[in-house]
Each structure stands twice: as C-alpha cells, then as structure tokens.
Coordinates of C-alpha atoms in Angstrom, one line a residue:
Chain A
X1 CA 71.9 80.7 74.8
X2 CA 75.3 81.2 73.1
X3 CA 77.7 83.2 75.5
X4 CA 81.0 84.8 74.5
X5 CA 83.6 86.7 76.7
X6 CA 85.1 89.4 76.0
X7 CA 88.2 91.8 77.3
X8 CA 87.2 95.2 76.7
X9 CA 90.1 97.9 74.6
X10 CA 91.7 100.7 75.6
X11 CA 90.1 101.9 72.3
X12 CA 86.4 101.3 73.6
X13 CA 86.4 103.7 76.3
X14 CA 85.9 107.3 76.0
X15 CA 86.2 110.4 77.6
X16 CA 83.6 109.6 80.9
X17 CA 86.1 107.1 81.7
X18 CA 83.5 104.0 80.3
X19 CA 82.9 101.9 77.6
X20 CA 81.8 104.2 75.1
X21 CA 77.8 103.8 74.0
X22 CA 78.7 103.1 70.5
X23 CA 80.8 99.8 71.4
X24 CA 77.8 98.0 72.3
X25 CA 76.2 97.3 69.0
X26 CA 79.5 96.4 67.4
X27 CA 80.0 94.1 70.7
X28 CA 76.3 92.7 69.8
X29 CA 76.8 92.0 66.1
X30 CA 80.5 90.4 67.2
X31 CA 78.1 88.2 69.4
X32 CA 75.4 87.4 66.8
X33 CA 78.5 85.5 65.0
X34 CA 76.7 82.0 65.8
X35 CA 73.1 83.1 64.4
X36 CA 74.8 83.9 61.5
X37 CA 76.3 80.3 61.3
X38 CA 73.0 78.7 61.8
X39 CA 71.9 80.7 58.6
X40 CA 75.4 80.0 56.6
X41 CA 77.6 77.6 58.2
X42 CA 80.7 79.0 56.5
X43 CA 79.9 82.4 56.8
X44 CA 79.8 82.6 52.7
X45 CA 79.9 86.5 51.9
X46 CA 78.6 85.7 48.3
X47 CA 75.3 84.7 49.6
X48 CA 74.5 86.0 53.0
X49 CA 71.0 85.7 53.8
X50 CA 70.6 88.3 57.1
X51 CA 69.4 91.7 56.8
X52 CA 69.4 93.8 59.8
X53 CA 66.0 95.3 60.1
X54 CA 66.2 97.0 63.4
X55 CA 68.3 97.4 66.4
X56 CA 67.4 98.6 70.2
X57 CA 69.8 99.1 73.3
X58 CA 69.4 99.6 76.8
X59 CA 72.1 101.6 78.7
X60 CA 71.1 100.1 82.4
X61 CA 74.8 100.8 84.1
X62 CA 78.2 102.0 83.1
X63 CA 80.6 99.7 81.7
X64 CA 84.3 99.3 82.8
X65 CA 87.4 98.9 81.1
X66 CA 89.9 96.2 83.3
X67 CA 87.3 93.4 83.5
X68 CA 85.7 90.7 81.1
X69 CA 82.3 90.9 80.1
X70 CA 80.0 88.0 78.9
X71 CA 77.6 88.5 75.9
X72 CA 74.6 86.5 76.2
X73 CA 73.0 85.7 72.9
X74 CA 69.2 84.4 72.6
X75 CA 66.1 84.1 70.3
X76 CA 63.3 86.0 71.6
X77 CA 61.3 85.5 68.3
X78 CA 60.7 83.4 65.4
X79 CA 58.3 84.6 63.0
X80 CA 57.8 83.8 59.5
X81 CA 60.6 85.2 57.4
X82 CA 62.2 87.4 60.5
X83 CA 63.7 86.9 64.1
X84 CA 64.2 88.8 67.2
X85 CA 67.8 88.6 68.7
X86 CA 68.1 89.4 72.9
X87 CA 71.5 89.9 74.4
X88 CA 72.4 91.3 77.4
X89 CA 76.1 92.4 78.5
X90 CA 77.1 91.3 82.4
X91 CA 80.6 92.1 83.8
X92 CA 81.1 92.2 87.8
X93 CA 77.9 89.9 88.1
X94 CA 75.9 92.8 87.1
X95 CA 74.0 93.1 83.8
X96 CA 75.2 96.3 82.1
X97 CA 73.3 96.7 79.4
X98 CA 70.3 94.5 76.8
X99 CA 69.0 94.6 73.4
X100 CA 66.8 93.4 70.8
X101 CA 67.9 93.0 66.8
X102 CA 65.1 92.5 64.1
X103 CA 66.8 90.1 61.5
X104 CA 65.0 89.2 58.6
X105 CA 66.2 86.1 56.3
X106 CA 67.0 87.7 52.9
X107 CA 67.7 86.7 49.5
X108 CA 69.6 89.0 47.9
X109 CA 69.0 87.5 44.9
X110 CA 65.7 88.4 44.4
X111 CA 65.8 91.0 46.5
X112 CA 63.1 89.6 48.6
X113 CA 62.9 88.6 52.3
X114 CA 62.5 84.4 52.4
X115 CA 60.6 82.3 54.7
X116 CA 62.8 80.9 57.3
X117 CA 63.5 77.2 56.8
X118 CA 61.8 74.3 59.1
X119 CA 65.5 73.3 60.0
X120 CA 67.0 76.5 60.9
X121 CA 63.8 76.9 63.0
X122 CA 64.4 73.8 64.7
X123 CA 68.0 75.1 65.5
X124 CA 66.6 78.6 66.5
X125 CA 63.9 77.4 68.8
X126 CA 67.0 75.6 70.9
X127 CA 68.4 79.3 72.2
X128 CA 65.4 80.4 72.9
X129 CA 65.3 83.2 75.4
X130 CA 62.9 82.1 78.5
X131 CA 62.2 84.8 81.4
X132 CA 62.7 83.5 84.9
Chain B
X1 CA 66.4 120.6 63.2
X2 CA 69.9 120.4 63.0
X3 CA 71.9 119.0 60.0
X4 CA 74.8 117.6 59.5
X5 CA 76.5 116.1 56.3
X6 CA 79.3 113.5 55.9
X7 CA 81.1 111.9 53.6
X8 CA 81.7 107.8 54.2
X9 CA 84.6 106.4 54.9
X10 CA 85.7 103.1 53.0
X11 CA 86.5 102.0 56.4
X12 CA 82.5 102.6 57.4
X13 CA 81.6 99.5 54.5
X14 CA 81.4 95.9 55.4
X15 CA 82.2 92.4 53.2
X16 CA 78.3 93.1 51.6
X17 CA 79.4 96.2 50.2
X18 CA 77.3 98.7 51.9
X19 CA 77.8 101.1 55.5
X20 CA 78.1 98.8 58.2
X21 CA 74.7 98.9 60.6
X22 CA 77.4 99.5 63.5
X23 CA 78.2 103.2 61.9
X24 CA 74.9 104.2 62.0
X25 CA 75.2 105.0 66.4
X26 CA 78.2 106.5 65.3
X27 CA 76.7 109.3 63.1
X28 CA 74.1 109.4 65.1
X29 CA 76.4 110.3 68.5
X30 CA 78.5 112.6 66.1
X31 CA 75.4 114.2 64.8
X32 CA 74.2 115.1 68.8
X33 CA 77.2 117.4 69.4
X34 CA 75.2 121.0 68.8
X35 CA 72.4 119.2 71.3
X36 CA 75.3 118.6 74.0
X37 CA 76.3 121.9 73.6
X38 CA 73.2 123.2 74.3
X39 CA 73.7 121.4 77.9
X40 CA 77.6 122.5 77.8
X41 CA 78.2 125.0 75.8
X42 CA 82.0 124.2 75.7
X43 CA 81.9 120.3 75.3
X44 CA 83.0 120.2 79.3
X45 CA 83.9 116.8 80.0
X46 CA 84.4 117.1 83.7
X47 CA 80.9 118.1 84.2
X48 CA 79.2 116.3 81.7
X49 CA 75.6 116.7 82.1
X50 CA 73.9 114.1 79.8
X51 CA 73.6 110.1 80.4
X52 CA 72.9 107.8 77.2
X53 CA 69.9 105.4 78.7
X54 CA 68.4 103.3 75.4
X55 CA 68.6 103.9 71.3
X56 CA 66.5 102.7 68.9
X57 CA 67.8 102.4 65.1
X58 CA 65.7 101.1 62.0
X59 CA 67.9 100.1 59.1
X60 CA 65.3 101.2 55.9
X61 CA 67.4 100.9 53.1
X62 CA 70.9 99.9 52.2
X63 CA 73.5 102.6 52.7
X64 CA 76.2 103.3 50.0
X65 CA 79.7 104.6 50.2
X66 CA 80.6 107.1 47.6
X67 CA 77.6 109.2 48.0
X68 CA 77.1 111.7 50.8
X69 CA 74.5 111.6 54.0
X70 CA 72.8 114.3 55.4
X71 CA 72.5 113.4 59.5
X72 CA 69.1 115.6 60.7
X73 CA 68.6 115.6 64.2
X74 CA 65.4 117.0 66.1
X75 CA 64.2 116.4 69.7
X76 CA 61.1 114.7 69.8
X77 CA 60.0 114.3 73.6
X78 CA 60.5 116.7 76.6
X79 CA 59.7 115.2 79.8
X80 CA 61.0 116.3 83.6
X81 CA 64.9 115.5 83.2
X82 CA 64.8 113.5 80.4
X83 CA 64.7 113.9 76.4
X84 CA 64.4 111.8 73.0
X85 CA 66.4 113.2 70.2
X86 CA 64.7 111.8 66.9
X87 CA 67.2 111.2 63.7
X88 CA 66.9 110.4 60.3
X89 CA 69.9 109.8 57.9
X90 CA 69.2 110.7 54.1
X91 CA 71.4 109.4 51.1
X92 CA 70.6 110.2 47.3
X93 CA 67.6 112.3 48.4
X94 CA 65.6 108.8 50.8
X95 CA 65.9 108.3 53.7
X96 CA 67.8 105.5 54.6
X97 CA 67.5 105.1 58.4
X98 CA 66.3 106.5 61.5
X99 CA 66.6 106.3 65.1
X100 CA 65.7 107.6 68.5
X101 CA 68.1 108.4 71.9
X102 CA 66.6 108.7 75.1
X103 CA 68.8 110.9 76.5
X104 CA 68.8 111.9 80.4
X105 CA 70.1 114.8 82.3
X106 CA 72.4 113.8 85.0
X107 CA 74.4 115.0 87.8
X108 CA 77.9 113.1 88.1
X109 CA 78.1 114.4 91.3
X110 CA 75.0 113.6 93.2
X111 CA 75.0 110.6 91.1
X112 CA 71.2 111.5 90.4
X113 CA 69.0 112.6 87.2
X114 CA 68.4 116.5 87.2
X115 CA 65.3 118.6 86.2
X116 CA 66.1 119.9 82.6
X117 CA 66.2 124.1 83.4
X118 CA 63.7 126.1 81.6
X119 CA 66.3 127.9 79.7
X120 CA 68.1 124.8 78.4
X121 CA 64.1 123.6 77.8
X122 CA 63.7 126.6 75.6
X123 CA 66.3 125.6 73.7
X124 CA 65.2 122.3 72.8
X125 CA 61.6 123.3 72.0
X126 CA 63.8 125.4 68.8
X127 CA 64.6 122.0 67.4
X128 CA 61.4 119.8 67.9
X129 CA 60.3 117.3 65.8
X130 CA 56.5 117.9 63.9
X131 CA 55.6 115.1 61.6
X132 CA 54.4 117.0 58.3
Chain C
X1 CA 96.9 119.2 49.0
X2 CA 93.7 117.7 49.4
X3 CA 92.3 118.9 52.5
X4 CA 89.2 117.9 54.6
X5 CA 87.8 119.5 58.1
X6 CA 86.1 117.3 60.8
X7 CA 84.5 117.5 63.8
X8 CA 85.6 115.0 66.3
X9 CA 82.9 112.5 67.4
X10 CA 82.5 111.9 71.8
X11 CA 82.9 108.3 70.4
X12 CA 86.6 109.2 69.1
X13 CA 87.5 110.3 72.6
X14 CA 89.2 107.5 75.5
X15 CA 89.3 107.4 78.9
X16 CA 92.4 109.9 78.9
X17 CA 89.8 112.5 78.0
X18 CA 91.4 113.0 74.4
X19 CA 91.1 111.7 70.8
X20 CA 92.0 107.7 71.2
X21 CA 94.9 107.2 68.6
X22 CA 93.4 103.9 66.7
X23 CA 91.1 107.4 65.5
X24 CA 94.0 108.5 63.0
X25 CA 94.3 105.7 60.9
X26 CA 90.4 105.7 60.4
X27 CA 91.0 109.4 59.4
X28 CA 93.9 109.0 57.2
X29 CA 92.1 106.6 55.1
X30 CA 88.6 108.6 55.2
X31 CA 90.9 111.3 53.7
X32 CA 92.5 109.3 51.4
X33 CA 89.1 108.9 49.3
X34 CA 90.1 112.2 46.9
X35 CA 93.1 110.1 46.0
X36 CA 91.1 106.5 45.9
X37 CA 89.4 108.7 43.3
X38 CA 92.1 109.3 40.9
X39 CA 92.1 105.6 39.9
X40 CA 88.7 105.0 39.9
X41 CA 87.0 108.4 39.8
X42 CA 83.4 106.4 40.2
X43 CA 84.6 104.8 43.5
X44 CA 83.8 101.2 42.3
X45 CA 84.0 98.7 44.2
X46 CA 83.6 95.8 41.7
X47 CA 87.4 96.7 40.4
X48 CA 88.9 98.3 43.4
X49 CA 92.7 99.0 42.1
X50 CA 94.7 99.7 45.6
X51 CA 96.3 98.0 48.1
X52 CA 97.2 99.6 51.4
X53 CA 101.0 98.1 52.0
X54 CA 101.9 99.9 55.4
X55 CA 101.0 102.7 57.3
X56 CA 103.3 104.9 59.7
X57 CA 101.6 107.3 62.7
X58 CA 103.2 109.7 64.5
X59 CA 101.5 111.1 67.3
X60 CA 102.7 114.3 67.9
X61 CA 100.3 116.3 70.3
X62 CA 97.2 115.7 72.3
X63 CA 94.1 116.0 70.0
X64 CA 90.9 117.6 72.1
X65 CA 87.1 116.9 71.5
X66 CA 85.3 120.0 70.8
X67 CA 87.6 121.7 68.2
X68 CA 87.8 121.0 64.5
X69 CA 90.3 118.8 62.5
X70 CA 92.1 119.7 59.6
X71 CA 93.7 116.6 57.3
X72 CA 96.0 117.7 54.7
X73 CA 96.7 115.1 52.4
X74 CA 100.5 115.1 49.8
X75 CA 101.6 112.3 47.7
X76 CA 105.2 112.2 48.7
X77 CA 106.3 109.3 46.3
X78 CA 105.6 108.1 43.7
X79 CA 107.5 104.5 42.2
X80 CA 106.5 102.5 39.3
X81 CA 103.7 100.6 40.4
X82 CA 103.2 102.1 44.2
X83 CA 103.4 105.4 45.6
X84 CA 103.6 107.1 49.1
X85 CA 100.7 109.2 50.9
X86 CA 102.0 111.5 53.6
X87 CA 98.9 113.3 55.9
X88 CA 98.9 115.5 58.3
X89 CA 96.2 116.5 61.6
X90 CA 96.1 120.1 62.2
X91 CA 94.0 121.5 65.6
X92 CA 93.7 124.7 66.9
X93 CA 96.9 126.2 64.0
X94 CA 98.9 123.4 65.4
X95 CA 100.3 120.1 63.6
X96 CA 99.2 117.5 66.0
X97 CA 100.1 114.0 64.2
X98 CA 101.6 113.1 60.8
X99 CA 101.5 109.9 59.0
X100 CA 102.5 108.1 55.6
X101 CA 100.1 105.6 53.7
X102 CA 101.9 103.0 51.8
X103 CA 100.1 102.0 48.8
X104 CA 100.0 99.6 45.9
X105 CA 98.1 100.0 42.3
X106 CA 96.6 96.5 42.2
X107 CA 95.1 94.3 39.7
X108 CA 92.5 92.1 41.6
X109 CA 91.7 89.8 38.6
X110 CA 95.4 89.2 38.1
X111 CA 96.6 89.7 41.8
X112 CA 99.1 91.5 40.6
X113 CA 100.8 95.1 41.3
X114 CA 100.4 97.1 38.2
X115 CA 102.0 99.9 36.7
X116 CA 100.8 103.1 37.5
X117 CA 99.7 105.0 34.5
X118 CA 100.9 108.1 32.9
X119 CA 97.7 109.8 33.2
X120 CA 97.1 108.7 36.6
X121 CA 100.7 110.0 37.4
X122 CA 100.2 113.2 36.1
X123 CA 97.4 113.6 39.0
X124 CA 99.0 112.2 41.5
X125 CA 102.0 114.8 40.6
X126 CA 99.6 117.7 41.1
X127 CA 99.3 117.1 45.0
X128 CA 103.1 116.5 45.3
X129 CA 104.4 117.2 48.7
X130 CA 107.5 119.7 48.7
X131 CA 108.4 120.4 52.1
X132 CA 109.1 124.0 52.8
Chain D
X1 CA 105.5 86.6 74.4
X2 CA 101.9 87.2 75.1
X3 CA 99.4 85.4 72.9
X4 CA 95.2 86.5 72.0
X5 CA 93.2 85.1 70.0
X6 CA 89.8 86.8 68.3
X7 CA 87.1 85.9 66.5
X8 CA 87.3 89.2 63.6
X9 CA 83.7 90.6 63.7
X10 CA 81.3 91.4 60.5
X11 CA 81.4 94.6 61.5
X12 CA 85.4 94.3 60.9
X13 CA 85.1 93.4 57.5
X14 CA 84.8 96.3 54.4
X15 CA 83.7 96.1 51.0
X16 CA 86.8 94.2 49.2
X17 CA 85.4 91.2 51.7
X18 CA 88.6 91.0 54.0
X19 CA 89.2 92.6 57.6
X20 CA 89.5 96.6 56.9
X21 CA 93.2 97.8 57.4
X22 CA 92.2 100.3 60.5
X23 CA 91.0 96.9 62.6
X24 CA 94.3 96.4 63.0
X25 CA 95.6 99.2 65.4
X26 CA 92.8 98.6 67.6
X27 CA 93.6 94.9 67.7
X28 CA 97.2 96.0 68.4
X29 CA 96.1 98.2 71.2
X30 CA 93.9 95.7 72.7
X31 CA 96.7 93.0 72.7
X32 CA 99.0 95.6 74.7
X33 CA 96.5 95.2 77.4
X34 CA 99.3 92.8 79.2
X35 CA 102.1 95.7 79.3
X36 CA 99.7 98.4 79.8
X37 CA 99.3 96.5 83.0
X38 CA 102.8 95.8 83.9
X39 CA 102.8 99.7 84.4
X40 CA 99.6 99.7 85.8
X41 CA 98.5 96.4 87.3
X42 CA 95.4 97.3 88.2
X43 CA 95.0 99.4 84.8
X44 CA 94.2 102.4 86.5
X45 CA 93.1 105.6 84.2
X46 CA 93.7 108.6 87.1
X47 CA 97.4 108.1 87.0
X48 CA 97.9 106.4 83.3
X49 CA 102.0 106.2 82.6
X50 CA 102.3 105.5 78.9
X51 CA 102.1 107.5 75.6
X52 CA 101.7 106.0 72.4
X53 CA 104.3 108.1 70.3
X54 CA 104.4 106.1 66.7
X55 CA 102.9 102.9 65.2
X56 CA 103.9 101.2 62.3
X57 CA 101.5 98.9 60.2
X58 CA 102.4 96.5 57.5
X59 CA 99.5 94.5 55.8
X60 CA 101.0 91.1 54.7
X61 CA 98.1 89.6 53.7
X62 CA 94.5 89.5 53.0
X63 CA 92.9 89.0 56.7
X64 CA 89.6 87.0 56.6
X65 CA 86.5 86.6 58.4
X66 CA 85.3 83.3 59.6
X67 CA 88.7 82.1 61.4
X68 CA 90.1 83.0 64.3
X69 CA 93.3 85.4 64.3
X70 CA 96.3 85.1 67.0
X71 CA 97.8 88.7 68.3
X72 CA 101.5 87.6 69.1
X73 CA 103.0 90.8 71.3
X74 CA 106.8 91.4 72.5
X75 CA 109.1 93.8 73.3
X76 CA 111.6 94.7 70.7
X77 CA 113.4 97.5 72.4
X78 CA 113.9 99.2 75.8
X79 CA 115.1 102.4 76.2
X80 CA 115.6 105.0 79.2
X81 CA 112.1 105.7 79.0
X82 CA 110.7 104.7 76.0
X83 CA 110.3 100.9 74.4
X84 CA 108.8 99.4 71.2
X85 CA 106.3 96.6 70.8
X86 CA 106.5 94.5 68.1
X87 CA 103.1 92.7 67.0
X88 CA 102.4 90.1 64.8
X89 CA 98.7 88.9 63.4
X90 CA 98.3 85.4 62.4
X91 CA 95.7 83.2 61.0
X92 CA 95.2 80.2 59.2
X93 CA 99.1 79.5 60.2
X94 CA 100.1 82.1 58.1
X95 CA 101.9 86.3 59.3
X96 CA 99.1 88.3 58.0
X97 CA 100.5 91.4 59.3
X98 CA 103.0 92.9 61.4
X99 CA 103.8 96.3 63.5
X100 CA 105.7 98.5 66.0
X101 CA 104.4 100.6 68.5
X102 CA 106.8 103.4 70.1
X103 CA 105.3 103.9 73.8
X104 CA 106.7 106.6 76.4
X105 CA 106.8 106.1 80.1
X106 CA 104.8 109.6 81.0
X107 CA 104.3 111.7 84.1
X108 CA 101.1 113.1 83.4
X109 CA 101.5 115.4 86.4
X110 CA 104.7 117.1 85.4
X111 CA 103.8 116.3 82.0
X112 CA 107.2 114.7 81.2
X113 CA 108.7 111.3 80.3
X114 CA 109.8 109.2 83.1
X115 CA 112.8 106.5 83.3
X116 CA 111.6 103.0 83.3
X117 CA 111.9 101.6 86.6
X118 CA 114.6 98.5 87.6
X119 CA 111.7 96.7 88.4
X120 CA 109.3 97.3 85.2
X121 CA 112.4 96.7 82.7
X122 CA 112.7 93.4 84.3
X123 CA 109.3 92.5 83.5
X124 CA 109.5 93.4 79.9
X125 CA 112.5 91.6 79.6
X126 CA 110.7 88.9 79.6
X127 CA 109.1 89.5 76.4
X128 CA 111.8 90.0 74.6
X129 CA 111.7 89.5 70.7
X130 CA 113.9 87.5 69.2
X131 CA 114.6 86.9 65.3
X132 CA 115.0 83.4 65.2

C-alpha cells in the first residue's frame, strides 16, 4: 500500500460547501505518482509507458475542507499487459470515497499495449490490495 | 440528448500532449448543467436537490487540443430517487470517451434520498438513452 | 477584440457559493487560444513559439454560477519581441474582473526570445486595445 | 515565513512537458491556508473574512515534474484592512516563480471591508518579508 497525505485547497471546494466531485480523480492520479515510478523510475515524459484505460469513483460521504486526508494506493489486479489500481480517500477516520483505474502498459512506440515485465510484476504484487 | 460543444484549453493538455484524463469529469459535470436544471430550474444552490454517488469514465482514444468536442449527454436509467446520466465525448467525428453518473435525488434537509416526482420523471424520459 | 461566451461549470464554484478565483487564469489562457493562433495558426505543439512571462488579476465583482461569461480579449502592447494581453470577464452587462497576460515570442530550439514579425504584428495590431 | 512542500501532479503538467502556468494560483491559494487561518482558526466558511482583490504571477522558470516544489509564503504589506502576500515557488534550489496576492479583510454581513484587528496584525507581523 502506498499512502500519501494530503491538505485539501480553498480551490477544491465548491459551492455545497465540499470537496468538489471533480477533485477526486486529480487527487487519485496525484496518488498513482509511485505506480508510475515502478513503470519509469525517472518519470521520463519521452517514453511513458501507462495509458489510462478506465477510471471508476465512489462518492460514499462528503469531504471537508480544514482536515488532511490520506490516499491509499493498491494493486487490485495484475493481468497480462494491464492493471487495476484501488484507492480509497479517509479523512476524520472515515473512508470518504474509493476507486478503481484500468492502466494498461503501453508502448507508444508501436502503438501497441506491452506485456508487463516479470520485475515490475514482482514489484506490483508487493501493494497488493487484500480485503479484511 | 443534450449537446454541448467546447473548445480545449491548452491548460486541459498534459506533458504527453493530449487532454488530460482528469478533464474528462470536468466536461462531463459542465455538460449536466440543463439536467440540474431540470431538478432546479434556476441553478439554486441553497436547495440543491442532486447528490453525486459513483462515475464511471472509459478513456477510448486519445483526445487532442486544437480541435473541438461535442459533450452529449442522455439519461440512461430511472429508478425510485435515483438516475444514471450516460455521456459520450466526440472529437474529429469518434468518439473518444464515455462515461456514466449515478446521480441521486436528495434532500439537504432531511438528510435523506427523495422519490424523483413524476413531473421531473417526465422530463428525463425526453432525454433517454436507446442504443441504435 | 476576440471574444468568447462560457457557461460556468458547478466545479468552478467554492465554498463561498461563487466562481473560485484560481478559475480566471484558466479562463484567460483558454481565451488566449485566438491569439496562440496568430503565431502558429495550426496550433502545433512540436514548435510552440510563446512564453507566458506574468500574469496580473483583478478581481473586481463576485462571479455567480448559472449565468453566462463573456471574455473579451485586446492586445494592449506590443514591444519588440513580447507583447501584452489585457482580458476582461463580463456577467450579467457588468465587468466583473480584468487581467493582463504577459507574453514572450520564443524560440524553443534556441531558447531564446525572438523578434516578433512584421506580419505577425500587423495581426496582433488588428485587436489593439484603445480604451474609450 | 511559512514553508509547503508538493509533489506537482501529472495531471499538473501540459503539452510543452513543464507544470502549466494556471497550477500556480492554486498552489498560491493552497499555501495561504496558514493566514486564511489566522483570520479563521478554525477555517470556518459561514462567516469567511477575506477577499482576494488582485494576484500577480511571474513565471521565472520552467517548473518540472518529478521533484518536489517548496511554496515559501509572507506578508509583504499590511494595511488598514487590506495586506499583500508575497509567494515564492522553488525547486531544485532554484526561484521558479514568484507572486503577490492583494487580500481584503471583509464583513460579509454588511458587505464591507473591515480594519484588521490589533491582535491579527500582530500575527502577520510575524511573517514579514524581508529583501535580504
């Protein structure tokens, strides 16, 4: 599990008086920062190899501006060429909201999705996420 | 169907050189304002009627700036108090994206979901979604 | 002038139940595409020629959700190798925040500023801010 | 002084491959989370006492993805009821960028500007900027 906290803006509220909706999936990407590593440990822009295939987000309670949240970042699923990422957001103790993001390893080269290396498996399979 | 067209901001790319996946729940919660007004017809904010409980986006094809996007927007499920507004983004005439909102309508007051009216359910039935 | 309408986005609002002002420079710039256009009228990315320098925001007057947005966008200056945009928000016949764009014709290969050519000049003159 | 540091997001990026210019209000905004709270400690949104009147922008330097930035905030000047914040971005040791904000202690209520208190101007005393 990778975990990252987080103090939410001024700018990421909206006019309910909450986090706006929108915020989570940039929160979410921020959060998949260390995936990305695994994948390109310099975080070269010249040859990324992620493509985002999908994303999905659960609402489950309203999110405040004035206190931290935490980011919890897991593999849900390795297949052969593509991944499932699971996050949820807690803040108060409470877990706010969850998602799931289809990744695929790319090569933009030839424009073709690639089979996902035995090593970055190996570094996957350590965050993997594990129901209680 | 509704539909809406935008032009992308060079703020909306990212360092690969396409519409950052982020934007996409953007559009798509820009692109829901005629279906909030069918809930409040003038944009209310201090009796807001609708609550945001899950999206689902599928990125299908890489999005360009420099090229306009049509946003359409249809509902695609009607249940007791709650909805699913179906969207689809199209650039150079393919679609490039689409994505669903569960939406739910909610009372701020009671704190409590709320049976959809039959007047406001009228409404939404003008917009549903029919796979050809 | 170059002008543009928009509808405001629930995402754009904060928690003070208005437009969130880190909104206007994301406008500004979206606006600023006509102009991004004059030096390369194919929007290409490969040989981007501008370099924002600084940019000034006044906020002038609450902006509301629910009505449309009029940018108006001037050229104001115009130097040997940079020149000044100058933009303005109108909402409901009033002028709700103003701003000026500092910006830089660039040579990326070089890394240098470059002069700004007499044809491109001759454009930039035709939207020449002349206040009343 | 008060001191941030962030990890830029993907997300932050655009398609010349460096932060996008209209990150850096909101990463301004989020780093005035400290004074916002010497107005309101407890950062409440019913009785909010600031307006954000101008901000000022200047983009030093290409900003990068893949190392960390520092927000340095101060107070530059305090008026009778307004003050500036001055805001610096660094990374990699170097001033990336720089900018003023021109805030306004506010009555919402009676819709005017309000004198800073004794106590308050103490407190942002304590920030003061000074040019070495």
């Amino acid at each position: 599990m990778f975990s990252e906290t987080i103090t939410p803006r001024f700018s990421d509220t909206d006019a309910l008086g909450h986090i706006n909706n929108t915020m989570i999936p940039v929160w979410f990407e921020g959060a998949r920062n260390p995936i990305f590593k695994i994948f390109t440990p310099d975080l070269n822009l010249e040859s990324w190899p992620l493509i985002l295939a999908k994303i999905e987000v659960n609402f489950e309670a309203q999110i405040y501006y004035g206190a931290d949240i935490e980011i919890r970042t897991y593999i849900s699923r390795i297949g052969g060429s593509s991944f499932d990422v699971y996050q949820e957001l807690w803040q108060n103790s409470q877990r706010v909201s969850s998602g799931k993001a289809v990744m695929v390893n790319f090569d933009y080269k030839t424009q073709r999705s690639a089979k996902i290396s035995d090593q970055i498996r190996a570094k996957l399979n350590q965050h993997l996420f594990t129901e209680a």
